[in-house]
């Protein structure tokens, strides 16, 4: 079973690249820490594959969060503290997994690379 | 003691933003998993603060990696598998911490935001 993690980022916020990197890292770390330890270990031993995909807006972010949860996948949706670039409480991105690549692809395969 | 993590990203590679986000997440997760569990717990409970900074090139990346190690900080330097945008084995970024904000600032305070 190949494992991966996907990070879904809102395209409509047009986040500066450094801000986007930090938000994506936040989602990635949080989903990892919430995931099954054995799964994380296997994923880490195999190169910790992950990819950043774009969602259109807040509604799409919530849609995919729900779809992933319904499929029994671990997710972490990130709300920015908003000290700098964007308004406090803005949902910026989320991560799914690490989990079975096929299972994740079943939900996110239509999304394009960020 | 306020805790934070910093992610240092090579500016010279001009990574596409999605690629940069995934590489930064990789560094962030790896440094987190290598760090003291109690420190990670405290950091996570306090908003998991992190910031992306830019380094000029490979040499500067290695320089800061060494400075951080010499200061007893946990680091994770990431080499890309190179399946997509950049050559295999390219060092893209690194993360330091989470650790004491003052201690990290003592090393990276001259670096600008990515």
mmCIF file of N, CA, C and O in Angstrom, chain B residues 12-95:
data_model
loop_
_atom_site.group_PDB
_atom_site.id
_atom_site.type_symbol
_atom_site.label_atom_id
_atom_site.label_comp_id
_atom_site.label_asym_id
_atom_site.label_seq_id
_atom_site.Cartn_x
_atom_site.Cartn_y
_atom_site.Cartn_z
ATOM 1 N N UNK B 12 16.968 30.875 -4.679
ATOM 2 C CA UNK B 12 17.553 30.761 -6.018
ATOM 3 C C UNK B 12 16.877 29.696 -6.881
ATOM 4 O O UNK B 12 16.976 29.736 -8.105
ATOM 5 N N UNK B 13 16.187 28.751 -6.264
ATOM 6 C CA UNK B 13 15.530 27.694 -7.048
ATOM 7 C C UNK B 13 14.244 28.187 -7.705
ATOM 8 O O UNK B 13 13.743 27.561 -8.635
ATOM 9 N N UNK B 14 13.730 29.291 -7.206
ATOM 10 C CA UNK B 14 12.481 29.846 -7.737
ATOM 11 C C UNK B 14 11.414 28.756 -7.889
ATOM 12 O O UNK B 14 10.826 28.570 -8.965
ATOM 13 N N UNK B 15 11.199 28.035 -6.784
ATOM 14 C CA UNK B 15 10.225 26.943 -6.796
ATOM 15 C C UNK B 15 8.819 27.466 -7.067
ATOM 16 O O UNK B 15 8.434 28.496 -6.515
ATOM 17 N N UNK B 16 8.040 26.752 -7.874
ATOM 18 C CA UNK B 16 6.618 27.092 -8.017
ATOM 19 C C UNK B 16 5.968 27.014 -6.633
ATOM 20 O O UNK B 16 6.391 26.213 -5.793
ATOM 21 N N UNK B 17 4.950 27.817 -6.410
ATOM 22 C CA UNK B 17 4.410 27.933 -5.043
ATOM 23 C C UNK B 17 3.885 26.624 -4.444
ATOM 24 O O UNK B 17 4.043 26.364 -3.260
ATOM 25 N N UNK B 18 3.278 25.782 -5.281
ATOM 26 C CA UNK B 18 2.764 24.506 -4.775
ATOM 27 C C UNK B 18 3.888 23.566 -4.392
ATOM 28 O O UNK B 18 3.818 22.866 -3.380
ATOM 29 N N UNK B 19 4.921 23.566 -5.224
ATOM 30 C CA UNK B 19 6.109 22.760 -4.937
ATOM 31 C C UNK B 19 6.781 23.261 -3.662
ATOM 32 O O UNK B 19 7.188 22.474 -2.802
ATOM 33 N N UNK B 20 6.883 24.577 -3.537
ATOM 34 C CA UNK B 20 7.469 25.165 -2.341
ATOM 35 C C UNK B 20 6.678 24.779 -1.089
ATOM 36 O O UNK B 20 7.257 24.437 -0.053
ATOM 37 N N UNK B 21 5.359 24.830 -1.202
ATOM 38 C CA UNK B 21 4.501 24.485 -0.059
ATOM 39 C C UNK B 21 4.737 23.040 0.374
ATOM 40 O O UNK B 21 4.863 22.750 1.569
ATOM 41 N N UNK B 22 4.827 22.125 -0.593
ATOM 42 C CA UNK B 22 5.025 20.713 -0.259
ATOM 43 C C UNK B 22 6.408 20.474 0.354
ATOM 44 O O UNK B 22 6.554 19.715 1.317
ATOM 45 N N UNK B 23 7.427 21.139 -0.186
ATOM 46 C CA UNK B 23 8.781 20.993 0.361
ATOM 47 C C UNK B 23 8.859 21.568 1.778
ATOM 48 O O UNK B 23 9.477 20.981 2.667
ATOM 49 N N UNK B 24 8.250 22.715 1.984
ATOM 50 C CA UNK B 24 8.234 23.327 3.313
ATOM 51 C C UNK B 24 7.513 22.428 4.309
ATOM 52 O O UNK B 24 7.951 22.260 5.450
ATOM 53 N N UNK B 25 6.416 21.824 3.864
ATOM 54 C CA UNK B 25 5.674 20.904 4.724
ATOM 55 C C UNK B 25 6.526 19.696 5.083
ATOM 56 O O UNK B 25 6.512 19.215 6.220
ATOM 57 N N UNK B 26 7.281 19.226 4.127
ATOM 58 C CA UNK B 26 8.167 18.088 4.360
ATOM 59 C C UNK B 26 9.177 18.421 5.469
ATOM 60 O O UNK B 26 9.355 17.657 6.421
ATOM 61 N N UNK B 27 9.823 19.572 5.343
ATOM 62 C CA UNK B 27 10.798 19.998 6.348
ATOM 63 C C UNK B 27 10.142 20.170 7.716
ATOM 64 O O UNK B 27 10.680 19.753 8.747
ATOM 65 N N UNK B 28 8.970 20.783 7.703
ATOM 66 C CA UNK B 28 8.251 21.058 8.952
ATOM 67 C C UNK B 28 7.871 19.771 9.682
ATOM 68 O O UNK B 28 8.079 19.631 10.895
ATOM 69 N N UNK B 29 7.328 18.816 8.927
ATOM 70 C CA UNK B 29 6.935 17.528 9.530
ATOM 71 C C UNK B 29 8.159 16.798 10.059
ATOM 72 O O UNK B 29 8.154 16.284 11.189
ATOM 73 N N UNK B 30 9.206 16.767 9.270
ATOM 74 C CA UNK B 30 10.391 16.005 9.662
ATOM 75 C C UNK B 30 11.043 16.599 10.917
ATOM 76 O O UNK B 30 11.390 15.863 11.850
ATOM 77 N N UNK B 31 11.177 17.923 10.971
ATOM 78 C CA UNK B 31 11.761 18.552 12.159
ATOM 79 C C UNK B 31 10.868 18.320 13.381
ATOM 80 O O UNK B 31 11.358 18.096 14.487
ATOM 81 N N UNK B 32 9.556 18.360 13.160
ATOM 82 C CA UNK B 32 8.623 18.134 14.267
ATOM 83 C C UNK B 32 8.751 16.720 14.815
ATOM 84 O O UNK B 32 8.805 16.507 16.032
ATOM 85 N N UNK B 33 8.828 15.736 13.916
ATOM 86 C CA UNK B 33 8.915 14.342 14.364
ATOM 87 C C UNK B 33 10.259 14.033 15.023
ATOM 88 O O UNK B 33 10.364 13.102 15.815
ATOM 89 N N UNK B 34 11.286 14.825 14.714
ATOM 90 C CA UNK B 34 12.602 14.625 15.339
ATOM 91 C C UNK B 34 12.717 15.345 16.682
ATOM 92 O O UNK B 34 13.694 15.167 17.398
ATOM 93 N N UNK B 35 11.768 16.218 16.974
ATOM 94 C CA UNK B 35 11.875 17.080 18.160
ATOM 95 C C UNK B 35 11.333 16.411 19.417
ATOM 96 O O UNK B 35 10.581 15.442 19.358
ATOM 97 N N UNK B 36 11.721 16.964 20.529
ATOM 98 C CA UNK B 36 11.252 16.517 21.835
ATOM 99 C C UNK B 36 9.723 16.570 21.905
ATOM 100 O O UNK B 36 9.114 17.585 21.576
ATOM 101 N N UNK B 37 9.115 15.474 22.333
ATOM 102 C CA UNK B 37 7.648 15.347 22.302
ATOM 103 C C UNK B 37 6.933 16.370 23.177
ATOM 104 O O UNK B 37 5.877 16.883 22.832
ATOM 105 N N UNK B 38 7.519 16.669 24.325
ATOM 106 C CA UNK B 38 6.893 17.648 25.219
ATOM 107 C C UNK B 38 6.920 19.052 24.607
ATOM 108 O O UNK B 38 5.977 19.819 24.749
ATOM 109 N N UNK B 39 8.030 19.339 23.924
ATOM 110 C CA UNK B 39 8.168 20.634 23.265
ATOM 111 C C UNK B 39 7.147 20.755 22.136
ATOM 112 O O UNK B 39 6.510 21.791 21.948
ATOM 113 N N UNK B 40 6.979 19.677 21.390
ATOM 114 C CA UNK B 40 6.017 19.659 20.286
ATOM 115 C C UNK B 40 4.603 19.859 20.830
ATOM 116 O O UNK B 40 3.802 20.616 20.277
ATOM 117 N N UNK B 41 4.327 19.202 21.943
ATOM 118 C CA UNK B 41 2.995 19.298 22.556
ATOM 119 C C UNK B 41 2.689 20.745 22.961
ATOM 120 O O UNK B 41 1.611 21.271 22.680
ATOM 121 N N UNK B 42 3.653 21.372 23.606
ATOM 122 C CA UNK B 42 3.467 22.754 24.057
ATOM 123 C C UNK B 42 3.300 23.703 22.862
ATOM 124 O O UNK B 42 2.437 24.581 22.856
ATOM 125 N N UNK B 43 4.118 23.503 21.862
ATOM 126 C CA UNK B 43 4.070 24.308 20.629
ATOM 127 C C UNK B 43 2.712 24.170 19.949
ATOM 128 O O UNK B 43 2.079 25.150 19.542
ATOM 129 N N UNK B 44 2.246 22.923 19.894
ATOM 130 C CA UNK B 44 0.967 22.627 19.229
ATOM 131 C C UNK B 44 -0.202 23.249 20.002
ATOM 132 O O UNK B 44 -1.152 23.768 19.416
ATOM 133 N N UNK B 45 -0.107 23.203 21.324
ATOM 134 C CA UNK B 45 -1.160 23.775 22.162
ATOM 135 C C UNK B 45 -1.208 25.304 22.083
ATOM 136 O O UNK B 45 -2.178 25.914 22.497
ATOM 137 N N UNK B 46 -0.138 25.886 21.585
ATOM 138 C CA UNK B 46 -0.067 27.343 21.511
ATOM 139 C C UNK B 46 -0.080 27.857 20.081
ATOM 140 O O UNK B 46 0.518 28.882 19.782
ATOM 141 N N UNK B 47 -0.734 27.119 19.203
ATOM 142 C CA UNK B 47 -0.967 27.624 17.852
ATOM 143 C C UNK B 47 0.055 27.207 16.820
ATOM 144 O O UNK B 47 -0.029 27.599 15.662
ATOM 145 N N UNK B 48 1.069 26.412 17.262
ATOM 146 C CA UNK B 48 2.027 25.843 16.300
ATOM 147 C C UNK B 48 2.638 26.924 15.405
ATOM 148 O O UNK B 48 2.685 26.775 14.175
ATOM 149 N N UNK B 49 3.105 28.009 16.006
ATOM 150 C CA UNK B 49 3.658 29.125 15.238
ATOM 151 C C UNK B 49 4.836 28.736 14.368
ATOM 152 O O UNK B 49 5.737 28.041 14.815
ATOM 153 N N UNK B 50 4.763 29.188 13.148
ATOM 154 C CA UNK B 50 5.884 28.909 12.232
ATOM 155 C C UNK B 50 5.930 29.981 11.160
ATOM 156 O O UNK B 50 4.932 30.624 10.859
ATOM 157 N N UNK B 51 7.101 30.135 10.578
ATOM 158 C CA UNK B 51 7.284 31.183 9.593
ATOM 159 C C UNK B 51 8.278 30.710 8.531
ATOM 160 O O UNK B 51 9.171 29.923 8.824
ATOM 161 N N UNK B 52 8.068 31.168 7.292
ATOM 162 C CA UNK B 52 8.959 30.780 6.197
ATOM 163 C C UNK B 52 9.900 31.936 5.875
ATOM 164 O O UNK B 52 9.459 33.062 5.633
ATOM 165 N N UNK B 53 11.184 31.650 5.884
ATOM 166 C CA UNK B 53 12.218 32.651 5.619
ATOM 167 C C UNK B 53 13.006 32.239 4.392
ATOM 168 O O UNK B 53 13.048 31.069 4.027
ATOM 169 N N UNK B 54 13.643 33.214 3.764
ATOM 170 C CA UNK B 54 14.405 32.857 2.566
ATOM 171 C C UNK B 54 15.911 32.875 2.799
ATOM 172 O O UNK B 54 16.437 33.746 3.483
ATOM 173 N N UNK B 55 16.572 31.868 2.215
ATOM 174 C CA UNK B 55 18.038 31.870 2.153
ATOM 175 C C UNK B 55 18.405 31.967 0.675
ATOM 176 O O UNK B 55 17.631 31.576 -0.196
ATOM 177 N N UNK B 56 19.597 32.499 0.407
ATOM 178 C CA UNK B 56 19.979 32.790 -0.974
ATOM 179 C C UNK B 56 20.151 31.524 -1.807
ATOM 180 O O UNK B 56 19.648 31.435 -2.929
ATOM 181 N N UNK B 57 20.845 30.555 -1.250
ATOM 182 C CA UNK B 57 21.243 29.408 -2.062
ATOM 183 C C UNK B 57 21.612 28.209 -1.184
ATOM 184 O O UNK B 57 21.430 28.238 0.034
ATOM 185 N N UNK B 58 22.165 27.198 -1.827
ATOM 186 C CA UNK B 58 22.547 25.955 -1.148
ATOM 187 C C UNK B 58 23.564 26.222 -0.037
ATOM 188 O O UNK B 58 23.456 25.672 1.064
ATOM 189 N N UNK B 59 24.553 27.057 -0.317
ATOM 190 C CA UNK B 59 25.585 27.341 0.686
ATOM 191 C C UNK B 59 24.990 27.963 1.945
ATOM 192 O O UNK B 59 25.366 27.607 3.057
ATOM 193 N N UNK B 60 24.063 28.888 1.743
ATOM 194 C CA UNK B 60 23.460 29.537 2.904
ATOM 195 C C UNK B 60 22.574 28.543 3.681
ATOM 196 O O UNK B 60 22.512 28.590 4.906
ATOM 197 N N UNK B 61 21.925 27.668 2.953
ATOM 198 C CA UNK B 61 21.109 26.643 3.609
ATOM 199 C C UNK B 61 21.981 25.798 4.535
ATOM 200 O O UNK B 61 21.646 25.584 5.710
ATOM 201 N N UNK B 62 23.113 25.358 4.020
ATOM 202 C CA UNK B 62 24.028 24.543 4.835
ATOM 203 C C UNK B 62 24.612 25.336 5.994
ATOM 204 O O UNK B 62 24.807 24.818 7.081
ATOM 205 N N UNK B 63 24.882 26.607 5.738
ATOM 206 C CA UNK B 63 25.457 27.450 6.795
ATOM 207 C C UNK B 63 24.498 27.532 7.989
ATOM 208 O O UNK B 63 24.895 27.298 9.137
ATOM 209 N N UNK B 64 23.231 27.805 7.697
ATOM 210 C CA UNK B 64 22.259 27.931 8.794
ATOM 211 C C UNK B 64 21.952 26.581 9.443
ATOM 212 O O UNK B 64 21.683 26.502 10.643
ATOM 213 N N UNK B 65 22.021 25.529 8.669
ATOM 214 C CA UNK B 65 21.836 24.195 9.239
ATOM 215 C C UNK B 65 22.926 23.931 10.283
ATOM 216 O O UNK B 65 22.647 23.451 11.384
ATOM 217 N N UNK B 66 24.154 24.295 9.941
ATOM 218 C CA UNK B 66 25.269 24.074 10.859
ATOM 219 C C UNK B 66 25.171 24.972 12.084
ATOM 220 O O UNK B 66 25.374 24.519 13.215
ATOM 221 N N UNK B 67 24.826 26.242 11.874
ATOM 222 C CA UNK B 67 24.676 27.169 13.004
ATOM 223 C C UNK B 67 23.611 26.672 13.976
ATOM 224 O O UNK B 67 23.792 26.728 15.194
ATOM 225 N N UNK B 68 22.502 26.167 13.412
ATOM 226 C CA UNK B 68 21.415 25.679 14.263
ATOM 227 C C UNK B 68 21.853 24.438 15.039
ATOM 228 O O UNK B 68 21.599 24.309 16.247
ATOM 229 N N UNK B 69 22.521 23.537 14.355
ATOM 230 C CA UNK B 69 23.020 22.328 15.028
ATOM 231 C C UNK B 69 24.012 22.681 16.133
ATOM 232 O O UNK B 69 23.970 22.107 17.217
ATOM 233 N N UNK B 70 24.913 23.619 15.825
ATOM 234 C CA UNK B 70 25.914 24.028 16.815
ATOM 235 C C UNK B 70 25.255 24.625 18.059
ATOM 236 O O UNK B 70 25.815 24.578 19.148
ATOM 237 N N UNK B 71 24.061 25.192 17.871
ATOM 238 C CA UNK B 71 23.326 25.776 19.001
ATOM 239 C C UNK B 71 22.450 24.730 19.698
ATOM 240 O O UNK B 71 21.688 25.054 20.610
ATOM 241 N N UNK B 72 22.545 23.479 19.261
ATOM 242 C CA UNK B 72 21.785 22.411 19.905
ATOM 243 C C UNK B 72 20.337 22.330 19.465
ATOM 244 O O UNK B 72 19.508 21.708 20.127
ATOM 245 N N UNK B 73 20.016 22.967 18.340
ATOM 246 C CA UNK B 73 18.632 22.946 17.840
ATOM 247 C C UNK B 73 18.419 21.760 16.898
ATOM 248 O O UNK B 73 19.336 21.307 16.226
ATOM 249 N N UNK B 74 17.178 21.276 16.883
ATOM 250 C CA UNK B 74 16.810 20.184 15.981
ATOM 251 C C UNK B 74 16.542 20.740 14.595
ATOM 252 O O UNK B 74 15.817 21.718 14.448
ATOM 253 N N UNK B 75 17.129 20.124 13.575
ATOM 254 C CA UNK B 75 16.913 20.583 12.210
ATOM 255 C C UNK B 75 16.520 19.421 11.304
ATOM 256 O O UNK B 75 16.751 18.261 11.630
ATOM 257 N N UNK B 76 15.935 19.771 10.177
ATOM 258 C CA UNK B 76 15.657 18.773 9.131
ATOM 259 C C UNK B 76 15.900 19.451 7.792
ATOM 260 O O UNK B 76 15.192 20.386 7.427
ATOM 261 N N UNK B 77 16.923 18.979 7.099
ATOM 262 C CA UNK B 77 17.274 19.529 5.788
ATOM 263 C C UNK B 77 16.705 18.582 4.731
ATOM 264 O O UNK B 77 16.908 17.364 4.798
ATOM 265 N N UNK B 78 15.980 19.156 3.783
ATOM 266 C CA UNK B 78 15.231 18.326 2.833
ATOM 267 C C UNK B 78 15.877 18.304 1.448
ATOM 268 O O UNK B 78 16.173 19.339 0.861
ATOM 269 N N UNK B 79 16.082 17.096 0.960
ATOM 270 C CA UNK B 79 16.580 16.894 -0.396
ATOM 271 C C UNK B 79 15.430 16.355 -1.224
ATOM 272 O O UNK B 79 14.822 15.349 -0.877
ATOM 273 N N UNK B 80 15.129 17.024 -2.318
ATOM 274 C CA UNK B 80 13.973 16.608 -3.112
ATOM 275 C C UNK B 80 14.264 15.348 -3.912
ATOM 276 O O UNK B 80 15.363 15.162 -4.424
ATOM 277 N N UNK B 81 13.263 14.503 -4.012
ATOM 278 C CA UNK B 81 13.391 13.276 -4.797
ATOM 279 C C UNK B 81 13.505 13.620 -6.286
ATOM 280 O O UNK B 81 13.991 12.818 -7.082
ATOM 281 N N UNK B 82 13.073 14.814 -6.654
ATOM 282 C CA UNK B 82 13.309 15.308 -8.016
ATOM 283 C C UNK B 82 12.515 14.626 -9.103
ATOM 284 O O UNK B 82 12.964 14.505 -10.231
ATOM 285 N N UNK B 83 11.332 14.161 -8.759
ATOM 286 C CA UNK B 83 10.521 13.505 -9.786
ATOM 287 C C UNK B 83 9.899 14.515 -10.750
ATOM 288 O O UNK B 83 9.514 14.176 -11.845
ATOM 289 N N UNK B 84 9.808 15.764 -10.312
ATOM 290 C CA UNK B 84 9.041 16.715 -11.112
ATOM 291 C C UNK B 84 9.828 17.945 -11.570
ATOM 292 O O UNK B 84 10.402 17.954 -12.646
ATOM 293 N N UNK B 85 9.872 18.950 -10.710
ATOM 294 C CA UNK B 85 10.334 20.262 -11.162
ATOM 295 C C UNK B 85 11.853 20.434 -11.173
ATOM 296 O O UNK B 85 12.406 21.117 -12.027
ATOM 297 N N UNK B 86 12.538 19.814 -10.213
ATOM 298 C CA UNK B 86 13.968 20.086 -10.050
ATOM 299 C C UNK B 86 14.788 18.798 -10.092
ATOM 300 O O UNK B 86 14.241 17.705 -10.005
ATOM 301 N N UNK B 87 16.103 18.958 -10.230
ATOM 302 C CA UNK B 87 16.991 17.797 -10.364
ATOM 303 C C UNK B 87 16.985 16.943 -9.090
ATOM 304 O O UNK B 87 16.927 17.490 -7.981
ATOM 305 N N UNK B 88 17.052 15.621 -9.230
ATOM 306 C CA UNK B 88 17.101 14.735 -8.067
ATOM 307 C C UNK B 88 18.265 15.106 -7.156
ATOM 308 O O UNK B 88 19.342 15.430 -7.643
ATOM 309 N N UNK B 89 18.017 15.075 -5.852
ATOM 310 C CA UNK B 89 19.079 15.358 -4.892
ATOM 311 C C UNK B 89 19.278 16.829 -4.603
ATOM 312 O O UNK B 89 20.214 17.199 -3.902
ATOM 313 N N UNK B 90 18.407 17.671 -5.100
ATOM 314 C CA UNK B 90 18.519 19.112 -4.828
ATOM 315 C C UNK B 90 18.044 19.426 -3.416
ATOM 316 O O UNK B 90 16.939 19.049 -3.028
ATOM 317 N N UNK B 91 18.881 20.128 -2.659
ATOM 318 C CA UNK B 91 18.477 20.557 -1.320
ATOM 319 C C UNK B 91 17.568 21.777 -1.465
ATOM 320 O O UNK B 91 17.989 22.794 -2.026
ATOM 321 N N UNK B 92 16.355 21.670 -0.978
ATOM 322 C CA UNK B 92 15.380 22.737 -1.214
ATOM 323 C C UNK B 92 15.153 23.649 -0.007
ATOM 324 O O UNK B 92 14.960 24.852 -0.168
ATOM 325 N N UNK B 93 15.104 23.054 1.178
ATOM 326 C CA UNK B 93 14.733 23.833 2.360
ATOM 327 C C UNK B 93 15.087 23.087 3.633
ATOM 328 O O UNK B 93 15.539 21.939 3.585
ATOM 329 N N UNK B 94 14.880 23.718 4.754
ATOM 330 C CA UNK B 94 15.100 23.064 6.042
ATOM 331 C C UNK B 94 14.188 23.697 7.080
ATOM 332 O O UNK B 94 13.700 24.817 6.899
ATOM 333 N N UNK B 95 13.955 22.967 8.154
ATOM 334 C CA UNK B 95 13.191 23.526 9.269
ATOM 335 C C UNK B 95 14.026 23.420 10.536
ATOM 336 O O UNK B 95 14.850 22.510 10.674
#
